[in-house]
Coordinates of C-alpha atoms and ligand atoms in Angstrom, one line a residue:
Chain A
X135 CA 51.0 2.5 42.6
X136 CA 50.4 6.4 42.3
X137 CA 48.0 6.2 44.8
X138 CA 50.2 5.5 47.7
X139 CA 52.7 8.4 46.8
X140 CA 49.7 10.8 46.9
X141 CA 50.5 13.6 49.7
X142 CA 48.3 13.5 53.1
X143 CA 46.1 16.7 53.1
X144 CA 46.6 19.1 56.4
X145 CA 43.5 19.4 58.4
X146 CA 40.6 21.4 58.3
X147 CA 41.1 23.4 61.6
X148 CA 44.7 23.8 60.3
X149 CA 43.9 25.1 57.4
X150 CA 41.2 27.8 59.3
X151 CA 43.7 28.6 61.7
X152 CA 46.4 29.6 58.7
X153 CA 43.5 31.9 57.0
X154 CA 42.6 33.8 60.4
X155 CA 46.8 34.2 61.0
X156 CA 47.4 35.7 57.0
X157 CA 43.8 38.1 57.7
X158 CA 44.8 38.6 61.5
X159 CA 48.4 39.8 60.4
X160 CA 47.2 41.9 56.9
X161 CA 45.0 44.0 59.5
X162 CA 47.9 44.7 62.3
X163 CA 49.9 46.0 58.9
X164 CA 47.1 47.9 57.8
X165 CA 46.4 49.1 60.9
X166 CA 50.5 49.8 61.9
X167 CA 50.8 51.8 58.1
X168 CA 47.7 53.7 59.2
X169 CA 48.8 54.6 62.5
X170 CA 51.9 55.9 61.2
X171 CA 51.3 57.7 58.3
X172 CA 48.4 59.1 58.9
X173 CA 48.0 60.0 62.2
X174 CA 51.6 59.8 63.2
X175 CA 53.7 61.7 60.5
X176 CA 50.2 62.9 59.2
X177 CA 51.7 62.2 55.4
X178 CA 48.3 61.4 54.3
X179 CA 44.8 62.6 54.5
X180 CA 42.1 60.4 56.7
X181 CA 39.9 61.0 53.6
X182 CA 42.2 59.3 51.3
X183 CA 43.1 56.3 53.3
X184 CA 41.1 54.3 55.1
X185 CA 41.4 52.5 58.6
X186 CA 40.7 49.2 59.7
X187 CA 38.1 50.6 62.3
X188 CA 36.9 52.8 60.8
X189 CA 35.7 50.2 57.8
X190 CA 34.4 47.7 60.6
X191 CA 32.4 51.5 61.5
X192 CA 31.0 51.7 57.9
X193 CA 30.3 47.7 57.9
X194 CA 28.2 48.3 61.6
X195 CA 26.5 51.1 59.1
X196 CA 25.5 49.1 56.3
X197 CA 24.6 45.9 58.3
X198 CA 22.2 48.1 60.6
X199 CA 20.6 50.0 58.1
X200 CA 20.3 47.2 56.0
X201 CA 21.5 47.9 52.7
X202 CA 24.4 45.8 52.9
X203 CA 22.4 42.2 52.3
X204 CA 19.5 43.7 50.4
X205 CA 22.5 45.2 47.6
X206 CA 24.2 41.6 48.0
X207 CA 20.5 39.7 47.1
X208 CA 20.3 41.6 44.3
X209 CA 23.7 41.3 43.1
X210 CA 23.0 37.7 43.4
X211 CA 19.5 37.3 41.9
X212 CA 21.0 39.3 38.7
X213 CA 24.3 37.6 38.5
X214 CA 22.4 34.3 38.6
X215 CA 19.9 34.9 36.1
X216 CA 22.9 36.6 33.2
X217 CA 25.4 34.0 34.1
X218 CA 22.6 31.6 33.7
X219 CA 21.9 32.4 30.0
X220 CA 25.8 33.3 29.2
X221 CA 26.1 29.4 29.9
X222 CA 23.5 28.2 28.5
X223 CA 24.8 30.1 25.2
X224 CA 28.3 30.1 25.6
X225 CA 28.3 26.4 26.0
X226 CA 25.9 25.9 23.2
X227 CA 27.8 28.0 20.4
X228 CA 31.0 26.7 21.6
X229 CA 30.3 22.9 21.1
X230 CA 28.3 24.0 17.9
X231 CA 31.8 26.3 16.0
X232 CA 34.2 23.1 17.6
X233 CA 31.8 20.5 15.9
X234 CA 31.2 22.9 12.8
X235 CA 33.8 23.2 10.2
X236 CA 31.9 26.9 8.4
X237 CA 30.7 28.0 12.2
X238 CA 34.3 27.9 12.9
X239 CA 35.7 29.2 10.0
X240 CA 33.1 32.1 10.3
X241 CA 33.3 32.7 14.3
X242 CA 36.8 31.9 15.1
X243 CA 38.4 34.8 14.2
X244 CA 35.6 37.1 15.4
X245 CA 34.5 35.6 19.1
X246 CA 37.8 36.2 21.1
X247 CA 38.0 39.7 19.1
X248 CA 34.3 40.7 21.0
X249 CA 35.3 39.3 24.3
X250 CA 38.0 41.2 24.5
X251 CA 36.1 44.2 24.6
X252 CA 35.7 45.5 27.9
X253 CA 32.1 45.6 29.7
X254 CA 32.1 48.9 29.6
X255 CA 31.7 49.1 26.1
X256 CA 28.5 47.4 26.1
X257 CA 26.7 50.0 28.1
X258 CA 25.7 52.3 25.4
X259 CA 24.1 49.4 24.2
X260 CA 22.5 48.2 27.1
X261 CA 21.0 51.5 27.6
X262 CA 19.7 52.2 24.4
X263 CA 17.9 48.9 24.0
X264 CA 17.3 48.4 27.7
X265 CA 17.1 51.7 29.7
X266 CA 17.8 51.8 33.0
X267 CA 15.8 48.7 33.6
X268 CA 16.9 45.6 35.5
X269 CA 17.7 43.7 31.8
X270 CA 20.7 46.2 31.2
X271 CA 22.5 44.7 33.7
X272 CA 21.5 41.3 33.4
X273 CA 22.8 41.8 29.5
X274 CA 25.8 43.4 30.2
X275 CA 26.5 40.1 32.3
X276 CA 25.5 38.2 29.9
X277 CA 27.9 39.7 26.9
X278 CA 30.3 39.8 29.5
X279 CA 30.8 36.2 30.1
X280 CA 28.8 34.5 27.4
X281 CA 31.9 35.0 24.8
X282 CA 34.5 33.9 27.1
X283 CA 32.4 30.9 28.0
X284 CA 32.2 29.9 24.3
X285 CA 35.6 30.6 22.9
X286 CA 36.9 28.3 26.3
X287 CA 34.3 25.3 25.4
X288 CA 35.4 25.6 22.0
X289 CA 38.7 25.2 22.6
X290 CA 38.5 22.5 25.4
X291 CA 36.9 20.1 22.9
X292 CA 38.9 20.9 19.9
X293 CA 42.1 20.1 22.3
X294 CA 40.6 17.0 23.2
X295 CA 43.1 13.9 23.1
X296 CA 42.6 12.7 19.3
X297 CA 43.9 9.2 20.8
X298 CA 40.9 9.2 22.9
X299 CA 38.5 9.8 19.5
X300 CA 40.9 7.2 17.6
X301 CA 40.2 4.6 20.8
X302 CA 36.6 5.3 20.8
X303 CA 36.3 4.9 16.9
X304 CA 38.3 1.7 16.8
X305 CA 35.4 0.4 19.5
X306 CA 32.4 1.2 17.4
X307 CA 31.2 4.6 19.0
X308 CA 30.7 7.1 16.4
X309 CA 28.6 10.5 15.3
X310 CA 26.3 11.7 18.4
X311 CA 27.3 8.3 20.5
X312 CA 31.2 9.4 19.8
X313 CA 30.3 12.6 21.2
X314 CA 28.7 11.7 24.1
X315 CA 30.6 8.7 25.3
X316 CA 34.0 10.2 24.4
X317 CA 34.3 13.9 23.4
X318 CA 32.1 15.3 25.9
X319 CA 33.7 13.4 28.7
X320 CA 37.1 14.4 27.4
X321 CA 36.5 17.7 28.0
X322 CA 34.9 17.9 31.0
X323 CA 37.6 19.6 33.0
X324 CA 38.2 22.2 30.0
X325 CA 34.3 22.7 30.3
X326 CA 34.5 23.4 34.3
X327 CA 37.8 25.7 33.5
X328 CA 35.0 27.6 30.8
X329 CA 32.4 28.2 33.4
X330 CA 34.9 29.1 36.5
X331 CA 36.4 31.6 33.8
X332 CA 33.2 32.7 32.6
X333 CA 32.2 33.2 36.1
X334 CA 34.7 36.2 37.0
X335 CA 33.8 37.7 33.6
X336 CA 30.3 38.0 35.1
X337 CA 31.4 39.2 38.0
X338 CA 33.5 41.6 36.7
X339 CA 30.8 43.0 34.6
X340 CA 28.1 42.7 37.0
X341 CA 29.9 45.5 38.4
X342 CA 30.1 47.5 35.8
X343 CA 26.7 47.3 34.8
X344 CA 25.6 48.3 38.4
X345 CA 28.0 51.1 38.9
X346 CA 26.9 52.8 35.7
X347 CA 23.3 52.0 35.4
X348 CA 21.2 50.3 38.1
X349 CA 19.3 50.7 41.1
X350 CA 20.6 48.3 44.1
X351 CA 23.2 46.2 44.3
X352 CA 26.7 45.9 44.8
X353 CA 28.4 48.3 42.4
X354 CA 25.2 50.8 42.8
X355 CA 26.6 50.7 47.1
X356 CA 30.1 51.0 45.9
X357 CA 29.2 54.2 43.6
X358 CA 26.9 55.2 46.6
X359 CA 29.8 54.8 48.9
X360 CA 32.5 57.5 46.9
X361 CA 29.5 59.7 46.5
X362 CA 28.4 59.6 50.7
X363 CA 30.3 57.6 52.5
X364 CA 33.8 58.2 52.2
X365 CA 36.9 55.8 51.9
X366 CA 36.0 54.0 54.5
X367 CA 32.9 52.8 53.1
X368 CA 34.5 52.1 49.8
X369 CA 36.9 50.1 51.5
X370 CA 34.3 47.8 53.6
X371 CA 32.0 47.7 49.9
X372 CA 35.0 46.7 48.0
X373 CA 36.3 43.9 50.5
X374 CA 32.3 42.6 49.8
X375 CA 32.7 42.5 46.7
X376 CA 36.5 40.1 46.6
X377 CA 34.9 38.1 49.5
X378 CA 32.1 37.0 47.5
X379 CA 34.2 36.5 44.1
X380 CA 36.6 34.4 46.1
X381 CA 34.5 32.1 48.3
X382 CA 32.5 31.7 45.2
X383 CA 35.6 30.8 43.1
X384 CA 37.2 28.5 45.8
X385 CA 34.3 26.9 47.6
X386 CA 32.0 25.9 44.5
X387 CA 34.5 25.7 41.2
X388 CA 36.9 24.4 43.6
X389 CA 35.1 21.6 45.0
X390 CA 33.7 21.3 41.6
X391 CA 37.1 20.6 39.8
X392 CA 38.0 18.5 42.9
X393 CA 35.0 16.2 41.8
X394 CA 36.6 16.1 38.3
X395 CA 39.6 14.5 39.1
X396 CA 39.1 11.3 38.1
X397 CA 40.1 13.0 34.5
X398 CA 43.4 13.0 35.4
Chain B
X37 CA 39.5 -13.6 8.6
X38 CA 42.1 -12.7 6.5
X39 CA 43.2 -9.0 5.8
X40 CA 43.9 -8.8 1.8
X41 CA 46.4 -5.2 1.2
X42 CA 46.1 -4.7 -2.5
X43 CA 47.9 -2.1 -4.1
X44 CA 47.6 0.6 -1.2
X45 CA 49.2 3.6 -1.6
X46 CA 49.2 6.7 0.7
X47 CA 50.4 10.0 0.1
X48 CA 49.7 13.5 2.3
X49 CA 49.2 16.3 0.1
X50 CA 50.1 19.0 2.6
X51 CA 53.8 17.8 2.6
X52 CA 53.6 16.1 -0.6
X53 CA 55.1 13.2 1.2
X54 CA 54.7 9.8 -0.2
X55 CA 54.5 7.8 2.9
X56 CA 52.9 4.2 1.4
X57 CA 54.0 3.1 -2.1
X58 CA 52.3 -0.1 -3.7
X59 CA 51.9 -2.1 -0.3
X60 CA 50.7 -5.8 -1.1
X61 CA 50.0 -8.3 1.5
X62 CA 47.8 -11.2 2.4
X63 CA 47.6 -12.2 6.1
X64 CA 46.2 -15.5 6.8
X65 CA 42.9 -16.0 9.3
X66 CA 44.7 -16.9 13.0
X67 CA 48.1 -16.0 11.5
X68 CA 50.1 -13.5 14.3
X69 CA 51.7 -11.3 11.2
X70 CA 54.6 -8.7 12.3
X71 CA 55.2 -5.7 10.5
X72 CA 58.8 -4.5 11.4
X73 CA 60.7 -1.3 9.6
X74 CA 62.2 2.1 11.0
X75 CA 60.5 4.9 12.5
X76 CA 58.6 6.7 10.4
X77 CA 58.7 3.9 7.3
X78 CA 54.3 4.2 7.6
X79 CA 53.9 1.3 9.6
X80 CA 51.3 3.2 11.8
X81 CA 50.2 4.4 8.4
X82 CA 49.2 0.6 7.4
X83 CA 47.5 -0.1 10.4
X84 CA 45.4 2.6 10.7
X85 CA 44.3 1.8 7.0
X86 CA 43.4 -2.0 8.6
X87 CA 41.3 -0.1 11.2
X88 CA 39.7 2.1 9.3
X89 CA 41.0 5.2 11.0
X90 CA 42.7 6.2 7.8
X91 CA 42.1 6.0 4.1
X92 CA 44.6 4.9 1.1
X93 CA 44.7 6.9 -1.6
X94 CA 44.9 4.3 -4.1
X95 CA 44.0 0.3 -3.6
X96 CA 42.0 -0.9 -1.2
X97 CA 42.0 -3.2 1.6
X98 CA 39.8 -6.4 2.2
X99 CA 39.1 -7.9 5.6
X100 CA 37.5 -11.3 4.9
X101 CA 36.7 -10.3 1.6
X102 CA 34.7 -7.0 2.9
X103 CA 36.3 -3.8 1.6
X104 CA 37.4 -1.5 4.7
X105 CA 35.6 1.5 4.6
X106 CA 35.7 2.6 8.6
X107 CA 36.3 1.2 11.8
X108 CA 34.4 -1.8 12.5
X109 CA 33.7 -4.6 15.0
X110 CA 35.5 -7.2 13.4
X111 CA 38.9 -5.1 14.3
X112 CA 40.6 -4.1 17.0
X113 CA 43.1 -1.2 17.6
X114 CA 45.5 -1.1 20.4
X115 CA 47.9 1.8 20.7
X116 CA 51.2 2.0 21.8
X117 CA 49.8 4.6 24.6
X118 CA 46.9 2.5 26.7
X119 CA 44.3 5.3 25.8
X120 CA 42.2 4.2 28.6
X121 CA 39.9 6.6 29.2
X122 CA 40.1 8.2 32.6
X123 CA 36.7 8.9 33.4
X124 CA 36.0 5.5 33.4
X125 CA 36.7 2.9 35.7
X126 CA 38.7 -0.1 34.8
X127 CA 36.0 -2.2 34.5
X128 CA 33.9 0.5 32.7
X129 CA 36.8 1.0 30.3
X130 CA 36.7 -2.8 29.3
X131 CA 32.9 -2.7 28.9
X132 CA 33.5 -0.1 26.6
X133 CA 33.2 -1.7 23.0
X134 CA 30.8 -4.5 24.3
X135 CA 27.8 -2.4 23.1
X136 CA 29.1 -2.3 19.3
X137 CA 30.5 -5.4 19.5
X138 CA 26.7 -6.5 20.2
X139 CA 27.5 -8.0 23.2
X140 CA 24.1 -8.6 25.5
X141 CA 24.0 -5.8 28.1
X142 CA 23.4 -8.5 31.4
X143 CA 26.5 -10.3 29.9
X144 CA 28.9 -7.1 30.4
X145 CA 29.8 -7.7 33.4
X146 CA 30.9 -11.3 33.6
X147 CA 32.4 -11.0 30.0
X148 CA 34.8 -7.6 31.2
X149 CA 35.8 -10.0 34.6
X150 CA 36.9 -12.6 31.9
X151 CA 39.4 -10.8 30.0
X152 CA 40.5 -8.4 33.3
X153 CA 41.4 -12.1 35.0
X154 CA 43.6 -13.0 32.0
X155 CA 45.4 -9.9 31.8
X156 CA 45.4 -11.0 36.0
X157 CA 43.8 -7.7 37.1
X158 CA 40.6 -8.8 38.0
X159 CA 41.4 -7.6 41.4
X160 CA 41.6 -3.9 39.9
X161 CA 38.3 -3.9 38.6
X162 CA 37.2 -1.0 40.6
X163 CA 40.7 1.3 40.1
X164 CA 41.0 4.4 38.5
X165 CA 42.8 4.8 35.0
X166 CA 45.4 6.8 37.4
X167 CA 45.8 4.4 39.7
X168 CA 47.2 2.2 37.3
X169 CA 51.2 1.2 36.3
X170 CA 52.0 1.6 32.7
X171 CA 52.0 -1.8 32.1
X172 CA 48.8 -2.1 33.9
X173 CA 47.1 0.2 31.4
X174 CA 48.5 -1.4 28.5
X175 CA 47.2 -4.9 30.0
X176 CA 43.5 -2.9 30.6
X177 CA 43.6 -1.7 27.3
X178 CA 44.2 -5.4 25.6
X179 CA 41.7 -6.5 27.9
X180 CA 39.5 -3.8 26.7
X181 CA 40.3 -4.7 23.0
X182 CA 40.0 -8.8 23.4
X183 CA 36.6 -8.1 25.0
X184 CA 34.9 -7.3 22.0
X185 CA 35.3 -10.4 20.6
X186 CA 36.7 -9.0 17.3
X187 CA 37.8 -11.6 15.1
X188 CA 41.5 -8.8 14.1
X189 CA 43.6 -7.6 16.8
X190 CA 45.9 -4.5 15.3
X191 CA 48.5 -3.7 17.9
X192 CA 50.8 -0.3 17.2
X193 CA 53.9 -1.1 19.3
X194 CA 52.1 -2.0 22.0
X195 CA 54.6 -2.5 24.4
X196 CA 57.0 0.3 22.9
X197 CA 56.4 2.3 26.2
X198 CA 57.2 -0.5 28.5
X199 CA 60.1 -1.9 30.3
X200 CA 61.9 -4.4 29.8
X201 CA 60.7 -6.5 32.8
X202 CA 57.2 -5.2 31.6
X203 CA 57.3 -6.0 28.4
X204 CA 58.6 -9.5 28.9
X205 CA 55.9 -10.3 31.2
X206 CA 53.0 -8.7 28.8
X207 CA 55.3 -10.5 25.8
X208 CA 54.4 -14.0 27.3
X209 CA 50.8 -12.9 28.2
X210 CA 50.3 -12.1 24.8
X211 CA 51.1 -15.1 23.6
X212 CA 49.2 -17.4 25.9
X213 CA 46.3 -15.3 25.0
X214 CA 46.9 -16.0 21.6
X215 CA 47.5 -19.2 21.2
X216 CA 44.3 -20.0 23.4
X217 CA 42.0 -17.3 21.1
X218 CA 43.6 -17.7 17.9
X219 CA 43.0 -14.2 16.8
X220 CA 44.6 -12.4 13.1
X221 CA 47.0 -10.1 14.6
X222 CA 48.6 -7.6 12.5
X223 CA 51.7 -6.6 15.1
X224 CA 53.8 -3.4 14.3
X225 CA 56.9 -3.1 15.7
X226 CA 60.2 -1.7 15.4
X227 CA 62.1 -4.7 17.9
X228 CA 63.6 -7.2 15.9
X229 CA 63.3 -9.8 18.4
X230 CA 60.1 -8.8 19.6
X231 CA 58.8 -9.6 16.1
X232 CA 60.5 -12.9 15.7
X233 CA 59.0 -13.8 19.2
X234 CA 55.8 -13.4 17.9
X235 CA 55.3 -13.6 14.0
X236 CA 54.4 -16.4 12.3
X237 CA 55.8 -14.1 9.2
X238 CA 57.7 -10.9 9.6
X239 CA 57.5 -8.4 7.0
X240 CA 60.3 -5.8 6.9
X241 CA 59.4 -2.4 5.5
X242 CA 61.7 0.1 3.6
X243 CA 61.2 3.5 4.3
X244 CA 60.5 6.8 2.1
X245 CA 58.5 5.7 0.5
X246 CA 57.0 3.0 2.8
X247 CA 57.1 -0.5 0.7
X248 CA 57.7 -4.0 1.9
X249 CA 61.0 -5.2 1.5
X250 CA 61.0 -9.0 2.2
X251 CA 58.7 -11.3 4.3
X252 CA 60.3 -13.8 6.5
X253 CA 58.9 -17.3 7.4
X254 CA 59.5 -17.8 11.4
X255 CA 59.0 -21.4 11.3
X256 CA 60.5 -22.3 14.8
X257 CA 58.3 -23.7 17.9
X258 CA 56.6 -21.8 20.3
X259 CA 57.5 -20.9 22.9
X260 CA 60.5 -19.3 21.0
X261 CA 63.5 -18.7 23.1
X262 CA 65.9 -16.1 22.3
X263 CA 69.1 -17.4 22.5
X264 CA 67.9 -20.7 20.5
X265 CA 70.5 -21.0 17.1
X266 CA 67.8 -20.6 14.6
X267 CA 66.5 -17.5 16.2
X268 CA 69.6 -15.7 16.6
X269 CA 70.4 -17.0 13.2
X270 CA 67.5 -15.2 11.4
X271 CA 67.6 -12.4 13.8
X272 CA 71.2 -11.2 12.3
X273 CA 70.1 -11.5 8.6
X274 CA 67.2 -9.3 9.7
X275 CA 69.3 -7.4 11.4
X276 CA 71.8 -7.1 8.9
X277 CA 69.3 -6.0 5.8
X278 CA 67.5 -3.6 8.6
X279 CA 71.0 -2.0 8.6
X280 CA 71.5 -1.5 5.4
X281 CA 67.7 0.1 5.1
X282 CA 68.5 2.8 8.0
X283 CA 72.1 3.2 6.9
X284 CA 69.9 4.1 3.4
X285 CA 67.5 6.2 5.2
X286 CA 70.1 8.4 6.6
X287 CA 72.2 9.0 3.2
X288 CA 68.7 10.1 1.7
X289 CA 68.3 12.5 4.6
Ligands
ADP681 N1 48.3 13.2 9.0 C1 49.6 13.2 8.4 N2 49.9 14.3 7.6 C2 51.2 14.3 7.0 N3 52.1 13.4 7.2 C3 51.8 12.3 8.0 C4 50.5 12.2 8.6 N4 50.5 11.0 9.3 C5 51.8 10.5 9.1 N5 52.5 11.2 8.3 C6 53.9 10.9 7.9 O1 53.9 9.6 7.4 C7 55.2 9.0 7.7 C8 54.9 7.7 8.3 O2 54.3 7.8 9.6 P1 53.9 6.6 10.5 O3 53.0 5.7 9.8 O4 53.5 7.1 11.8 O5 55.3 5.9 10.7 P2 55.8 4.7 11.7 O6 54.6 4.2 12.4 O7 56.4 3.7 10.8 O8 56.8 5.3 12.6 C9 55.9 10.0 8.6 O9 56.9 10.6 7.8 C10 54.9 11.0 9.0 O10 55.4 12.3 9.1
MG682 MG1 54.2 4.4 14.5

């Protein structure tokens, strides 16, 4: 049995202590390549590139005066509420053009084409129909990610295994049970793929929104930080902003898929 | 219940393929009926038809004197892959059908156990679908199908995917299972032997277009043995005419 063959996982401590060794050794690089080129050979500016010390100087800075988890909060809050509604409609209008012969003859073609506009794009938009207020941002998360989450769900349930529709069918399930009992199921892990997709679309345009348009925030700090602080302050904002996208990608989607699978 | 094929005819219009020309058939209630041809001569075709997965263009076809018009819970489809479905357990995959089949919900249980301990994994009751050995799945999956009591078993090569040792064991399960439930069983495969193990009658199919080219009587006692006279006897003529039908196949192509 396939169970038996299945590998042993390394421990959790293990796996800690491997994390701390790759950051440990990325920082003596970074810290050896600033040594050298800047202060050493004196190849490049102290403006242009920045030092590990000097960042964990900037991070002192913005944990002190308290910007730091105040822009994070509201990062948060917003990201929360626009990835909330780009779900809620991305899911909606995907399972609607996959079970929809006209919808999909009518939105194929055209859904992918608008999500692969940048976020960017959307600000003119935002700001004409929004101002600068809080709903700017929170759309330009939502366009951002709502399109990706619906061409994805589409997709994952018109891919769905027609032996599995054929096997439900010959048992009796059919119309809304078919869908519930079979298709829905059968896509489950393309759904989770959707919404760990759609996430980094949010993120990604969370960003942009608050670099070009809000007050607070993340992207507002890093725009802050070019403006004020210096490289070294972009640096420390920046490494925020890739923390948070990664423990939210691995710790939550990750455990997430790991709960799914049973599918496979 | 019998399964009356009258006249059924099936072509795609996309390739302009004529897959099923003028199929006539008439399988007795409890008979185990194999349908035996080349790859690609429509046999899946047919059975889907049976199930109601698939339409015929022209005819129609009759189980107990109903016309088919979709799937319903007096057939059964098996496929050649299980097509368990993984999210379920075992036991929840069995349980599947028993809700159209208008089984009693408090019976579920004690009905799935039934059919999982004569396909002898009642002890797996609780596995995964990944968990399981091909020729587990495919035993889940007739256990899945018998379970909802339907009165027509339609098997697609079910043991196509199997080996040998596999497919022997599952061969003999089959049979005890049918010889104890009595069930119509439309059986496609493309084994010679496989079919003359089985079929009360074996209907060999000619391909492009799909037709049927002679039905065999397999009058021999069960259980059959494979090296008995009479059953390598009819095996060669099959074999012989099956020949002649692929050697055909091939000039066309
Ligand atoms: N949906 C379809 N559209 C077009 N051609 C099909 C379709 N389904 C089956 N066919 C064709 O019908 C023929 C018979 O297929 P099938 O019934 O699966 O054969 P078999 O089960 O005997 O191997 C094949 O040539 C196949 O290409
Ligand atoms: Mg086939």
């Amino acid at each position: 049995m396939k169970t038996l063959t299945k590998k042993a996982e390394a421990p959790l401590w293990l796996k800690i202590l491997k994390i701390i060794g790759i950051i440990a050794a990325v920082i003596l690089v970074w810290q050896v390549v600033f040594t050298l080129m800047v202060e050493v050979f004196e190849i490049w500016k102290p403006y242009v590139f920045p030092s590990p010390m000097r960042v964990l100087r900037a991070y002192k800075k913005l944990i002190t005066n308290g910007s730091l988890f105040l822009g994070i909060g509201q990062s948060m809050k917003r990201i929360l509420i626009g990835y909330s509604i780009a779900v809620v409609i991305g899911v909606v209008s995907g399972m609607l053009i996959a079970r929809f012969d006209f919808l999909a003859k009518l939105l194929r073609p055209i859904v992918p084409a608008i999500q692969s506009l940048p976020s960017v794009c959307w600000v003119p938009f935002a700001i004409l129909w929004y101002g600068l207020a809080e709903s700017a941002t929170i759309f330009i998360v939502v366009v951002g990610s709502a399109f990706s989450i619906c061409t994805a769900v589409d997709s994952g349930i018109r891919e769905v295994n027609p032996l599995y529709v054929r096997a439900g069918l010959t048992m009796g399930a059919k119309g809304a049970e078919l869908y519930t009992r079979v298709i829905l199921p059968a896509s489950v892990p393309a759904l989770i793929g959707a919404l760990r997709h759609g996430w980094s679309f949010a993120w990604r345009a969370l960003m942009t929104g608050e670099m070009m348009m809000s007050s607070k925030g993340i992207g507002l700090m890093l725009s802050q930080a070019r403006e004020i602080g210096g490289i070294n302050e972009v640096t420390a904002v920046m490494l925020v902003i890739i923390l948070i996208s990664m423990v939210i990608d691995k710790l939550i989607f990750g455990l997430i898929e790991k709960k799914a699978s049973r599918w496979n | 219940m019998s399964i009356e094929i009258k006249n059924v005819s099936r072509y795609f219009s996309d390739t302009g393929n004529e897959v099923l020309k003028n199929i006539n058939l008439t399988i007795r209630d409890g008979e185990f009926f194999c349908l035996l041809g080349p790859s690609g001569c429509g046999k899946s075709t047919l059975l889907n038809q049976v199930a109601g997965l698939d339409t015929p263009n022209e005819g129609e076809i009759l189980v107990n004197g109903k016309k088919v018009t979709e799937p319903g819970p007096d057939r059964i489809m098996i496929f050649q892959e299980a097509a368990l479905f993984p999210w379920l357990s075992v036991i929840e995959n069995v349980k599947f059908g028993m809700k159209a089949a208008g089984i009693p919900k408090e019976e579920w249980d004690a009905h799935a156990m039934k059919y999982l301990a004569m396909v002898n994994l009642a002890s797996c009751r609780n596995y995964k679908v990944s968990q399981l050995s091909g020729g587990m799945k495919q035993r889940v999956s007739i256990a899945r199908a018998l379970a909802t009591n339907s009165k027509v078993l339609l098997m697609d090569e079910p043991f196509a995917a199997l080996d040998k040792q596999t497919k022997n064991l599952l061969r003999d399960e089959l049979e005890q299972i049918w010889l104890a439930e009595r069930k119509t069983v439309m059986f496609v495969t493309h084994s010679v032997e496989e079919a003359l193990f089985f079929g009360d009658r074996v209907a060999m199919m000619s391909s492009n277009p799909g037709t049927i080219k002679s039905v065999f009587e397999v009058n021999f006692p069960r259980p059959r043995h494979i090296d008995s006279p009479d059953f390598v006897e009819l095996r060669h003529a099959i074999l012989s005419e099956l020949r002649v039908e692929v050697e055909r196949f091939e000039n066309v192509n």
